[in-house]
Amino acid sequence: MSKQPVIILVDPQMGENIGMVARAMLNCGLTELRVVRPRDGWPSQPARDNAAGADIVIDGVKLYDTTQDAVADLQRVYATTGRPRGMVTRVVTPRHAAGELREEIGRDVNCGILFGGERSGLVNDDVALADAVISVPLNPDFKSLNLAQAVLLVAYEWLISVDDTPPTQLEANENPPASMAELDNFMSRLGAGLDEGRFFKSPEMRPVTLRNIRNLFQRAELTEQDVRTLHGIIKALRNAGPQG
Amino acid sequence: MSKQPVIILVDPQMGENIGMVARAMLNCGLTELRVVRPRDGWPSQPARDNAAGADIVIDGVKLYDTTQDAVADLQRVYATTGRPRGMVTRVVTPRHAAGELREEIGRDVNCGILFGGERSGLVNDDVALADAVISVPLNPDFKSLNLAQAVLLVAYEWLISVDDTPPTQLEANENPPASMAELDNFMSRLGAGLDEGRFFKSPEMRPVTLRNIRNLFQRAELTEQDVRTLHGIIKALRNAGPQG
């Protein structure tokens, strides 16, 4: 068994939805899908069509007659539910579950996540097979997710529980950032133009105002190319002459 | 405007998808939806059918002819893209964006998030209208999300970004961020000056170059005061006349 949680759909109805689940899974790097009693049978062309190319998931689907069979080889099982079941069960968020799954799978524990069918979700007997319940925090007045979207949110949390994308970055650009000297040079040329155009209300305000302007450009994290463009703008505006 | 980000769909094709977007939004407590040029027209029965009861979102949809019009009153705009655009743009994860949105909206800044159509996402001119790009970390070999799922992930991160962030550490700034309309106005005045000063090497390069320039200023997260200063700079440089 590979190092990822298995997704188990219990009593799904439409092949379309199984396909969309496969797509959402692969979006998040998951490939192992088990299906218990698909209403419209298997294989399913609508499932393949809606998988949008996630054939690796569709081709690998395993079928089961009972939920019990589908989880028999698993050592840790979560059940996703949208409503309380009156059972004494640990209820976790998808994010918390993702952390637990990473830990368990890191210890070679076989893990799976149960999702119920479109109409009413998992029956209590299925929930009772699970070690814990995953409940997605949503608008309490409008909680009903479709099946693929429920899978997507849980799989997404799994994916980003190890994602090392920096939360914020500048898009890669071949253009190197401008040096301070280049910015200085631009600012002094701009300052000269502003002097000639009588921009500053008083000599005392000049340094403060220039500092604010420099700060404005500095916030833009200029590249060398940007600074060349700005030089060109100064030249062009001066050549344009006073506005008619 | 209420205290939540606006979702803006640009060139969506199928009403079904708009409906699923509305459902995903309301799942996460969002209700303000703007739509630019829906291919199949509006109102849309397929949209309503697929909203699964999110009528409050469907009934409140506002229509626009251009992306620019749709963001004109917004002060902070994110663009969601799945592929790099070769622009110097800040790229953030949905989670990071959610934190920023909480902070901005807490300061009464009007925020919106752009999503492109099903086929190819946002065009570069739309991305250039945004202050930053949201990129969802996904399986790099299978990144293509459907529209409603992209909206769901971003809206979900918004929903669960708990609002107990400590009071902002940003230096107090009485100056509100410039609106997109104010930036548009500045850019058209700058463009006119650049035309008169023969800045553009060829008519074909004009739109691309102007977009890069706009992007440069947008990265600086301009305030209303900044935009006033920049107008003053244009005027002063034109008055200064050609450099001796």
Short mmCIF file of C-alpha atoms in Angstrom, two decimals:
data_model
loop_
_atom_site.label_atom_id
_atom_site.label_comp_id
_atom_site.label_asym_id
_atom_site.label_seq_id
_atom_site.Cartn_x
_atom_site.Cartn_y
_atom_site.Cartn_z
CA MET A 1 0.00 0.00 0.00
CA SER A 2 1.34 3.38 -0.91
CA LYS A 3 1.97 6.19 1.48
CA GLN A 4 -1.30 8.01 1.21
CA PRO A 5 -4.81 7.69 2.56
CA VAL A 6 -7.33 5.65 0.56
CA ILE A 7 -10.60 7.36 -0.38
CA ILE A 8 -13.67 5.16 0.02
CA LEU A 9 -17.03 6.13 -1.49
CA VAL A 10 -19.98 4.29 0.02
CA ASP A 11 -23.16 3.99 -2.09
CA PRO A 12 -22.34 6.73 -4.56
CA GLN A 13 -25.12 7.31 -7.08
CA MET A 14 -23.96 9.10 -10.21
CA GLY A 15 -20.91 8.08 -12.20
CA GLU A 16 -20.35 11.78 -12.90
CA ASN A 17 -19.71 12.35 -9.22
CA ILE A 18 -17.28 9.44 -8.96
CA GLY A 19 -15.40 11.00 -11.88
CA MET A 20 -15.30 14.40 -10.22
CA VAL A 21 -14.05 12.75 -7.04
CA ALA A 22 -11.24 11.11 -9.03
CA ARG A 23 -10.29 14.49 -10.50
CA ALA A 24 -10.30 16.19 -7.09
CA MET A 25 -8.21 13.36 -5.65
CA LEU A 26 -5.55 13.59 -8.34
CA ASN A 27 -5.53 17.39 -8.02
CA CYS A 28 -4.30 16.71 -4.53
CA GLY A 29 -2.00 13.83 -5.40
CA LEU A 30 -4.26 10.99 -4.19
CA THR A 31 -4.75 7.95 -6.44
CA GLU A 32 -6.32 5.12 -4.44
CA LEU A 33 -10.10 5.02 -4.73
CA ARG A 34 -12.40 2.31 -3.43
CA VAL A 35 -16.10 2.24 -4.23
CA VAL A 36 -18.78 0.36 -2.30
CA ARG A 37 -21.96 -0.54 -4.26
CA PRO A 38 -21.98 2.17 -6.96
CA ARG A 39 -25.67 2.53 -7.85
CA ASP A 40 -25.10 2.93 -11.57
CA GLY A 41 -22.52 0.16 -11.87
CA TRP A 42 -18.87 -0.02 -12.77
CA PRO A 43 -17.00 0.66 -15.03
CA SER A 44 -18.72 3.94 -15.80
CA GLN A 45 -18.19 6.12 -18.86
CA PRO A 46 -19.66 9.21 -17.13
CA ALA A 47 -17.11 8.66 -14.36
CA ARG A 48 -14.26 8.55 -16.85
CA ASP A 49 -15.56 11.59 -18.74
CA ASN A 50 -15.83 13.68 -15.60
CA ALA A 51 -12.45 12.62 -14.30
CA ALA A 52 -10.97 15.07 -16.83
CA GLY A 53 -7.91 12.94 -17.38
CA ALA A 54 -7.50 11.42 -13.93
CA ASP A 55 -7.42 8.00 -15.58
CA ILE A 56 -4.86 6.68 -13.15
CA VAL A 57 -7.49 6.96 -10.41
CA ILE A 58 -10.37 5.58 -12.50
CA ASP A 59 -8.32 2.64 -13.76
CA GLY A 60 -7.29 1.74 -10.23
CA VAL A 61 -10.76 1.79 -8.64
CA LYS A 62 -11.47 -1.24 -6.45
CA LEU A 63 -15.07 -2.38 -5.92
CA TYR A 64 -16.54 -3.74 -2.69
CA ASP A 65 -19.88 -5.13 -1.61
CA THR A 66 -19.74 -3.84 1.93
CA THR A 67 -18.04 -0.99 3.76
CA GLN A 68 -16.64 -3.53 6.16
CA ASP A 69 -14.84 -5.30 3.31
CA ALA A 70 -13.57 -2.01 1.95
CA VAL A 71 -11.86 -1.09 5.20
CA ALA A 72 -10.77 -4.56 6.26
CA ASP A 73 -7.05 -4.02 5.58
CA LEU A 74 -6.98 -0.48 6.99
CA GLN A 75 -5.68 0.33 10.43
CA ARG A 76 -7.01 3.86 10.80
CA VAL A 77 -10.31 4.99 9.32
CA TYR A 78 -12.00 8.37 9.30
CA ALA A 79 -15.65 8.96 8.43
CA THR A 80 -16.78 12.27 6.97
CA THR A 81 -20.18 13.51 8.09
CA GLY A 82 -22.04 16.76 7.85
CA ARG A 83 -24.34 16.21 10.78
CA PRO A 84 -23.97 14.92 14.33
CA ARG A 85 -24.78 11.26 14.87
CA GLY A 86 -25.34 11.11 18.57
CA MET A 87 -22.39 8.77 18.93
CA VAL A 88 -19.49 9.21 21.28
CA THR A 89 -16.91 9.80 18.59
CA ARG A 90 -13.92 12.03 18.27
CA VAL A 91 -14.73 14.77 15.74
CA VAL A 92 -11.84 16.49 13.98
CA THR A 93 -11.44 19.17 11.33
CA PRO A 94 -9.97 18.22 7.95
CA ARG A 95 -6.82 20.11 8.87
CA HIS A 96 -6.40 18.23 12.11
CA ALA A 97 -7.12 14.94 10.36
CA ALA A 98 -4.46 15.73 7.76
CA GLY A 99 -1.86 16.15 10.48
CA GLU A 100 -2.87 12.86 12.08
CA LEU A 101 -2.82 11.09 8.72
CA ARG A 102 0.69 12.34 7.97
CA GLU A 103 1.82 11.02 11.30
CA GLU A 104 0.12 7.64 10.96
CA ILE A 105 1.23 7.13 7.38
CA GLY A 106 4.74 8.10 8.36
CA ARG A 107 4.59 5.10 10.70
CA ASP A 108 3.33 2.86 7.85
CA VAL A 109 -0.19 2.71 9.21
CA ASN A 110 -2.77 2.03 6.47
CA CYS A 111 -5.32 4.85 6.51
CA GLY A 112 -8.61 5.52 4.74
CA ILE A 113 -11.38 8.10 4.66
CA LEU A 114 -15.05 7.18 4.17
CA PHE A 115 -17.48 9.39 2.25
CA GLY A 116 -21.19 8.65 2.01
CA GLY A 117 -23.42 8.87 -1.07
CA GLU A 118 -24.95 12.01 -2.51
CA ARG A 119 -28.33 11.67 -0.88
CA SER A 120 -27.79 11.21 2.78
CA GLY A 121 -24.15 10.51 3.50
CA LEU A 122 -22.89 7.63 5.59
CA VAL A 123 -25.23 5.49 7.63
CA ASN A 124 -24.49 5.20 11.31
CA ASP A 125 -23.24 1.63 10.93
CA ASP A 126 -20.54 2.92 8.57
CA VAL A 127 -19.63 5.80 10.85
CA ALA A 128 -19.27 3.26 13.64
CA LEU A 129 -16.48 1.55 11.67
CA ALA A 130 -14.35 4.67 11.89
CA ASP A 131 -11.87 5.74 14.54
CA ALA A 132 -12.88 9.37 14.22
CA VAL A 133 -15.23 11.64 12.35
CA ILE A 134 -14.10 14.43 10.06
CA SER A 135 -16.45 17.39 9.99
CA VAL A 136 -15.73 20.29 7.66
CA PRO A 137 -16.34 23.65 9.31
CA LEU A 138 -18.80 25.41 6.99
CA ASN A 139 -21.57 27.97 7.06
CA PRO A 140 -23.91 26.35 9.62
CA ASP A 141 -26.94 27.57 7.67
CA PHE A 142 -25.77 26.09 4.38
CA LYS A 143 -23.55 23.10 4.97
CA SER A 144 -24.43 20.72 2.18
CA LEU A 145 -21.36 20.10 0.00
CA ASN A 146 -21.48 17.96 -3.06
CA LEU A 147 -19.51 14.73 -2.89
CA ALA A 148 -16.53 15.81 -4.99
CA GLN A 149 -16.22 19.04 -3.05
CA ALA A 150 -16.17 17.23 0.28
CA VAL A 151 -13.42 14.97 -1.05
CA LEU A 152 -11.58 17.99 -2.44
CA LEU A 153 -11.48 19.84 0.87
CA VAL A 154 -10.24 16.82 2.82
CA ALA A 155 -7.68 15.90 0.12
CA TYR A 156 -6.52 19.52 -0.15
CA GLU A 157 -5.80 19.64 3.55
CA TRP A 158 -3.85 16.40 3.18
CA LEU A 159 -1.86 17.87 0.30
CA ILE A 160 -0.95 21.14 1.97
CA SER A 161 -0.17 19.55 5.30
CA VAL A 162 3.30 19.05 3.83
CA ASP A 163 3.26 21.66 1.15
CA ASP A 164 6.30 23.85 1.30
CA THR A 165 5.12 26.58 -1.06
CA PRO A 166 6.13 29.85 0.52
CA PRO A 167 2.93 31.65 1.54
CA THR A 168 3.97 34.66 -0.48
CA GLN A 169 6.54 35.12 -3.22
CA LEU A 170 7.24 37.18 -6.29
CA GLU A 171 6.57 35.30 -9.46
CA ALA A 172 9.79 34.11 -10.99
CA ASN A 173 11.16 36.71 -13.32
CA GLU A 174 14.36 36.68 -15.28
CA ASN A 175 14.76 40.32 -14.42
CA PRO A 176 17.00 40.87 -11.42
CA PRO A 177 15.84 43.27 -8.71
CA ALA A 178 17.16 46.79 -9.08
CA SER A 179 20.05 47.71 -6.84
CA MET A 180 19.83 50.59 -4.37
CA ALA A 181 22.28 52.52 -6.53
CA GLU A 182 19.96 52.18 -9.51
CA LEU A 183 17.06 53.37 -7.41
CA ASP A 184 19.16 56.30 -6.10
CA ASN A 185 20.07 57.25 -9.64
CA PHE A 186 16.44 57.17 -10.73
CA MET A 187 15.34 59.21 -7.72
CA SER A 188 17.90 61.91 -8.33
CA ARG A 189 16.87 62.21 -11.96
CA LEU A 190 13.23 62.33 -10.92
CA GLY A 191 14.03 64.93 -8.25
CA ALA A 192 15.74 67.15 -10.83
CA GLY A 193 12.74 66.95 -13.11
CA LEU A 194 10.40 67.76 -10.26
CA ASP A 195 12.53 70.77 -9.31
CA GLU A 196 12.40 72.10 -12.84
CA GLY A 197 8.65 71.50 -12.98
CA ARG A 198 8.15 73.34 -9.63
CA PHE A 199 6.67 70.31 -7.95
CA PHE A 200 7.71 71.13 -4.39
CA LYS A 201 5.67 73.69 -2.55
CA SER A 202 8.62 74.67 -0.36
CA PRO A 203 12.29 73.71 -0.06
CA GLU A 204 11.63 72.36 3.43
CA MET A 205 9.09 69.86 2.13
CA ARG A 206 11.38 68.57 -0.60
CA PRO A 207 13.24 65.87 1.38
CA VAL A 208 10.11 64.58 3.09
CA THR A 209 8.14 64.44 -0.13
CA LEU A 210 10.97 62.76 -2.02
CA ARG A 211 11.29 60.21 0.73
CA ASN A 212 7.59 59.37 0.43
CA ILE A 213 7.93 59.03 -3.32
CA ARG A 214 10.96 56.81 -2.96
CA ASN A 215 9.06 54.69 -0.48
CA LEU A 216 6.25 54.32 -2.99
CA PHE A 217 8.62 52.96 -5.64
CA GLN A 218 10.46 50.85 -3.13
CA ARG A 219 7.25 49.08 -2.16
CA ALA A 220 6.92 47.97 -5.78
CA GLU A 221 10.11 45.89 -5.48
CA LEU A 222 11.42 47.22 -8.77
CA THR A 223 13.47 45.15 -11.18
CA GLU A 224 16.30 46.58 -13.29
CA GLN A 225 13.92 46.58 -16.24
CA ASP A 226 11.34 48.53 -14.22
CA VAL A 227 13.91 51.21 -13.46
CA ARG A 228 14.82 51.48 -17.14
CA THR A 229 11.12 51.87 -17.92
CA LEU A 230 10.76 54.60 -15.30
CA HIS A 231 13.71 56.51 -16.79
CA GLY A 232 11.98 56.30 -20.14
CA ILE A 233 8.77 57.62 -18.58
CA ILE A 234 10.55 60.66 -17.15
CA LYS A 235 12.09 61.43 -20.52
CA ALA A 236 8.83 60.96 -22.42
CA LEU A 237 6.77 63.09 -20.05
CA ARG A 238 9.31 65.88 -20.23
CA ASN A 239 9.29 65.67 -24.01
CA ALA A 240 5.50 65.76 -24.04
CA GLY A 241 5.52 69.26 -22.58
CA PRO A 242 2.76 70.96 -20.57
CA GLN A 243 -0.71 69.49 -20.87
CA GLY A 244 -2.92 71.48 -23.23
CA MET B 1 -20.37 46.95 0.95
CA SER B 2 -20.39 44.16 3.45
CA LYS B 3 -17.47 42.74 5.32
CA GLN B 4 -16.43 39.98 2.99
CA PRO B 5 -14.55 39.63 -0.27
CA VAL B 6 -16.52 39.85 -3.50
CA ILE B 7 -16.15 36.93 -5.94
CA ILE B 8 -15.83 38.00 -9.59
CA LEU B 9 -16.23 35.49 -12.43
CA VAL B 10 -14.81 36.68 -15.74
CA ASP B 11 -16.19 35.11 -18.93
CA PRO B 12 -17.76 32.06 -17.30
CA GLN B 13 -19.31 29.75 -19.85
CA MET B 14 -21.87 27.39 -18.35
CA GLY B 15 -24.68 28.53 -16.08
CA GLU B 16 -24.26 25.22 -14.23
CA ASN B 17 -20.82 26.31 -13.14
CA ILE B 18 -22.01 29.72 -11.96
CA GLY B 19 -24.61 27.89 -9.88
CA MET B 20 -22.00 25.59 -8.37
CA VAL B 21 -19.86 28.61 -7.60
CA ALA B 22 -22.80 30.20 -5.78
CA ARG B 23 -23.27 27.04 -3.75
CA ALA B 24 -19.58 26.83 -2.84
CA MET B 25 -19.60 30.50 -1.86
CA LEU B 26 -22.58 30.15 0.46
CA ASN B 27 -21.06 26.97 1.94
CA CYS B 28 -18.31 29.29 3.08
CA GLY B 29 -20.54 32.22 4.05
CA LEU B 30 -19.85 34.40 0.99
CA THR B 31 -22.78 36.04 -0.79
CA GLU B 32 -21.50 38.75 -3.16
CA LEU B 33 -21.02 37.50 -6.70
CA ARG B 34 -20.19 39.61 -9.76
CA VAL B 35 -20.18 38.15 -13.25
CA VAL B 36 -18.45 39.63 -16.29
CA ARG B 37 -19.88 38.62 -19.69
CA PRO B 38 -21.52 35.25 -18.88
CA ARG B 39 -21.44 33.42 -22.21
CA ASP B 40 -24.87 31.85 -21.84
CA GLY B 41 -26.56 35.00 -20.55
CA TRP B 42 -28.22 35.97 -17.31
CA PRO B 43 -30.49 35.15 -15.53
CA SER B 44 -29.80 31.46 -15.92
CA GLN B 45 -32.03 28.60 -14.86
CA PRO B 46 -29.13 26.10 -14.90
CA ALA B 47 -27.29 28.42 -12.54
CA ARG B 48 -30.22 28.52 -10.15
CA ASP B 49 -30.73 24.75 -10.36
CA ASN B 50 -27.10 24.02 -9.57
CA ALA B 51 -26.92 26.53 -6.75
CA ALA B 52 -28.79 23.93 -4.65
CA GLY B 53 -30.62 26.58 -2.67
CA ALA B 54 -28.01 29.33 -2.61
CA ASP B 55 -30.65 31.70 -3.94
CA ILE B 56 -29.36 34.59 -1.90
CA VAL B 57 -26.18 34.51 -4.00
CA ILE B 58 -27.95 33.99 -7.34
CA ASP B 59 -30.48 36.75 -6.68
CA GLY B 60 -27.73 39.20 -5.79
CA VAL B 61 -25.51 38.61 -8.85
CA LYS B 62 -24.31 41.83 -10.48
CA LEU B 63 -23.44 41.84 -14.18
CA TYR B 64 -20.60 43.77 -15.82
CA ASP B 65 -19.35 44.30 -19.37
CA THR B 66 -15.69 44.55 -18.45
CA THR B 67 -13.45 43.32 -15.68
CA GLN B 68 -12.33 46.88 -15.16
CA ASP B 69 -15.90 47.96 -14.38
CA ALA B 70 -16.36 44.99 -12.08
CA VAL B 71 -13.41 45.98 -9.90
CA ALA B 72 -13.68 49.76 -10.16
CA ASP B 73 -14.94 50.27 -6.59
CA LEU B 74 -12.56 47.73 -5.06
CA GLN B 75 -9.36 48.69 -3.33
CA ARG B 76 -7.65 45.32 -3.12
CA VAL B 77 -7.98 42.73 -5.85
CA TYR B 78 -6.59 39.21 -6.13
CA ALA B 79 -6.43 37.19 -9.33
CA THR B 80 -6.48 33.40 -9.23
CA THR B 81 -4.31 31.68 -11.80
CA GLY B 82 -3.04 28.19 -12.31
CA ARG B 83 -0.03 29.06 -14.43
CA PRO B 84 2.74 31.63 -14.29
CA ARG B 85 2.25 34.76 -16.38
CA GLY B 86 5.75 36.16 -16.69
CA MET B 87 4.71 39.27 -14.82
CA VAL B 88 6.38 40.54 -11.72
CA THR B 89 3.53 39.85 -9.37
CA ARG B 90 3.26 38.79 -5.79
CA VAL B 91 2.00 35.21 -5.67
CA VAL B 92 0.29 34.00 -2.51
CA THR B 93 -1.35 30.81 -1.31
CA PRO B 94 -5.09 30.83 -0.60
CA ARG B 95 -4.30 30.58 3.10
CA HIS B 96 -2.02 33.57 3.05
CA ALA B 97 -4.54 35.51 0.96
CA ALA B 98 -7.24 34.71 3.51
CA GLY B 99 -5.15 36.22 6.29
CA GLU B 100 -4.51 39.34 4.24
CA LEU B 101 -8.21 39.62 3.35
CA ARG B 102 -9.21 39.39 7.02
CA GLU B 103 -6.83 42.17 7.82
CA GLU B 104 -7.86 44.41 4.93
CA ILE B 105 -11.55 43.88 5.46
CA GLY B 106 -11.08 44.57 9.14
CA ARG B 107 -9.84 48.00 8.03
CA ASP B 108 -12.91 48.48 5.79
CA VAL B 109 -10.95 47.99 2.58
CA ASN B 110 -13.15 46.71 -0.28
CA CYS B 111 -11.70 43.44 -1.54
CA GLY B 112 -12.41 41.12 -4.44
CA ILE B 113 -11.10 37.92 -5.99
CA LEU B 114 -11.07 37.34 -9.77
CA PHE B 115 -11.63 33.90 -11.33
CA GLY B 116 -11.31 33.24 -15.05
CA GLY B 117 -13.61 31.19 -17.24
CA GLU B 118 -13.63 27.41 -17.57
CA ARG B 119 -11.52 27.20 -20.66
CA SER B 120 -8.39 29.15 -20.07
CA GLY B 121 -8.71 31.22 -16.94
CA LEU B 122 -7.98 34.92 -16.72
CA VAL B 123 -6.27 36.78 -19.54
CA ASN B 124 -3.12 38.69 -18.66
CA ASP B 125 -4.92 42.02 -18.89
CA ASP B 126 -7.24 40.89 -16.10
CA VAL B 127 -4.38 39.54 -14.01
CA ALA B 128 -2.71 42.93 -14.41
CA LEU B 129 -5.69 44.56 -12.66
CA ALA B 130 -4.90 42.65 -9.50
CA ASP B 131 -2.62 43.50 -6.62
CA ALA B 132 -1.53 39.91 -6.18
CA VAL B 133 -2.05 36.47 -7.60
CA ILE B 134 -3.52 33.55 -5.68
CA SER B 135 -2.12 30.21 -6.76
CA VAL B 136 -3.49 27.06 -5.15
CA PRO B 137 -0.74 24.56 -4.35
CA LEU B 138 -1.84 21.37 -6.11
CA ASN B 139 -0.38 18.29 -7.72
CA PRO B 140 1.93 19.92 -10.28
CA ASP B 141 1.17 17.14 -12.79
CA PHE B 142 -2.59 17.57 -12.52
CA LYS B 143 -3.44 21.10 -11.53
CA SER B 144 -6.60 21.84 -13.45
CA LEU B 145 -9.46 22.52 -11.01
CA ASN B 146 -12.96 23.16 -12.16
CA LEU B 147 -14.25 26.65 -11.55
CA ALA B 148 -16.47 25.91 -8.55
CA GLN B 149 -13.71 23.94 -6.90
CA ALA B 150 -11.23 26.77 -7.28
CA VAL B 151 -13.76 29.12 -5.70
CA LEU B 152 -14.46 26.58 -2.96
CA LEU B 153 -10.82 26.26 -1.90
CA VAL B 154 -10.26 30.00 -1.75
CA ALA B 155 -13.58 30.62 0.03
CA TYR B 156 -12.91 27.76 2.46
CA GLU B 157 -9.60 29.27 3.46
CA TRP B 158 -11.40 32.58 3.98
CA LEU B 159 -14.00 30.87 6.16
CA ILE B 160 -11.57 29.05 8.40
CA SER B 161 -9.06 31.87 8.70
CA VAL B 162 -10.06 32.55 12.25
CA ASP B 163 -10.70 36.15 12.93
CA ASP B 164 -8.71 36.22 16.13
CA THR B 165 -5.58 37.57 14.49
CA PRO B 166 -3.91 40.10 16.76
CA PRO B 167 -4.59 43.73 15.99
CA THR B 168 -2.66 44.68 12.91
CA GLN B 169 1.00 45.51 13.38
CA LEU B 170 1.06 47.59 10.23
CA GLU B 171 1.85 51.17 10.83
CA ALA B 172 -1.37 53.12 11.09
CA ASN B 173 -2.15 54.75 7.79
CA GLU B 174 -5.03 57.19 7.63
CA ASN B 175 -4.81 57.08 3.90
CA PRO B 176 -7.22 54.62 2.32
CA PRO B 177 -5.96 52.44 -0.52
CA ALA B 178 -6.66 53.82 -3.96
CA SER B 179 -9.60 52.27 -5.77
CA MET B 180 -9.13 50.54 -9.10
CA ALA B 181 -11.01 53.42 -10.76
CA GLU B 182 -8.48 55.92 -9.35
CA LEU B 183 -5.65 53.80 -10.67
CA ASP B 184 -7.37 53.56 -14.08
CA ASN B 185 -7.67 57.30 -14.20
CA PHE B 186 -4.00 57.78 -13.37
CA MET B 187 -2.95 55.21 -15.95
CA SER B 188 -4.94 56.85 -18.72
CA ARG B 189 -3.43 60.24 -17.93
CA LEU B 190 0.04 58.71 -17.87
CA GLY B 191 -0.65 56.90 -21.14
CA ALA B 192 -1.67 60.16 -22.80
CA GLY B 193 1.53 61.84 -21.64
CA LEU B 194 3.61 58.93 -22.87
CA ASP B 195 1.88 59.09 -26.26
CA GLU B 196 2.66 62.75 -26.60
CA GLY B 197 6.26 62.14 -25.53
CA ARG B 198 6.61 59.32 -28.09
CA PHE B 199 7.39 56.74 -25.44
CA PHE B 200 6.07 53.71 -27.29
CA LYS B 201 8.30 52.23 -29.97
CA SER B 202 5.31 50.85 -31.85
CA PRO B 203 1.51 50.88 -31.50
CA GLU B 204 1.57 47.12 -31.01
CA MET B 205 3.76 47.38 -27.92
CA ARG B 206 1.60 50.04 -26.29
CA PRO B 207 -0.90 47.78 -24.45
CA VAL B 208 1.74 45.33 -23.22
CA THR B 209 4.05 48.07 -22.03
CA LEU B 210 1.24 49.95 -20.31
CA ARG B 211 0.18 46.75 -18.59
CA ASN B 212 3.67 46.24 -17.25
CA ILE B 213 3.76 49.82 -16.03
CA ARG B 214 0.40 49.44 -14.34
CA ASN B 215 1.60 46.26 -12.74
CA LEU B 216 4.63 48.11 -11.40
CA PHE B 217 2.46 50.74 -9.70
CA GLN B 218 -0.03 48.17 -8.52
CA ARG B 219 2.67 46.28 -6.67
CA ALA B 220 3.27 49.39 -4.61
CA GLU B 221 -0.26 49.10 -3.13
CA LEU B 222 -0.95 52.77 -3.72
CA THR B 223 -3.02 54.90 -1.39
CA GLU B 224 -5.31 57.67 -2.57
CA GLN B 225 -2.61 60.13 -1.49
CA ASP B 226 0.00 58.25 -3.54
CA VAL B 227 -2.17 58.57 -6.63
CA ARG B 228 -2.55 62.31 -6.04
CA THR B 229 1.24 62.56 -5.73
CA LEU B 230 1.72 60.65 -8.98
CA HIS B 231 -0.67 62.99 -10.80
CA GLY B 232 1.43 65.87 -9.49
CA ILE B 233 4.59 64.18 -10.76
CA ILE B 234 3.17 63.83 -14.28
CA LYS B 235 2.19 67.48 -14.32
CA ALA B 236 5.56 68.67 -12.98
CA LEU B 237 7.61 66.56 -15.39
CA ARG B 238 5.59 67.80 -18.34
CA ASN B 239 6.03 71.37 -17.15
CA ALA B 240 9.77 70.83 -16.76
CA GLY B 241 10.12 70.26 -20.48
CA PRO B 242 12.84 68.31 -22.29
CA GLN B 243 16.04 67.68 -20.38
CA GLY B 244 18.83 70.04 -21.39
#
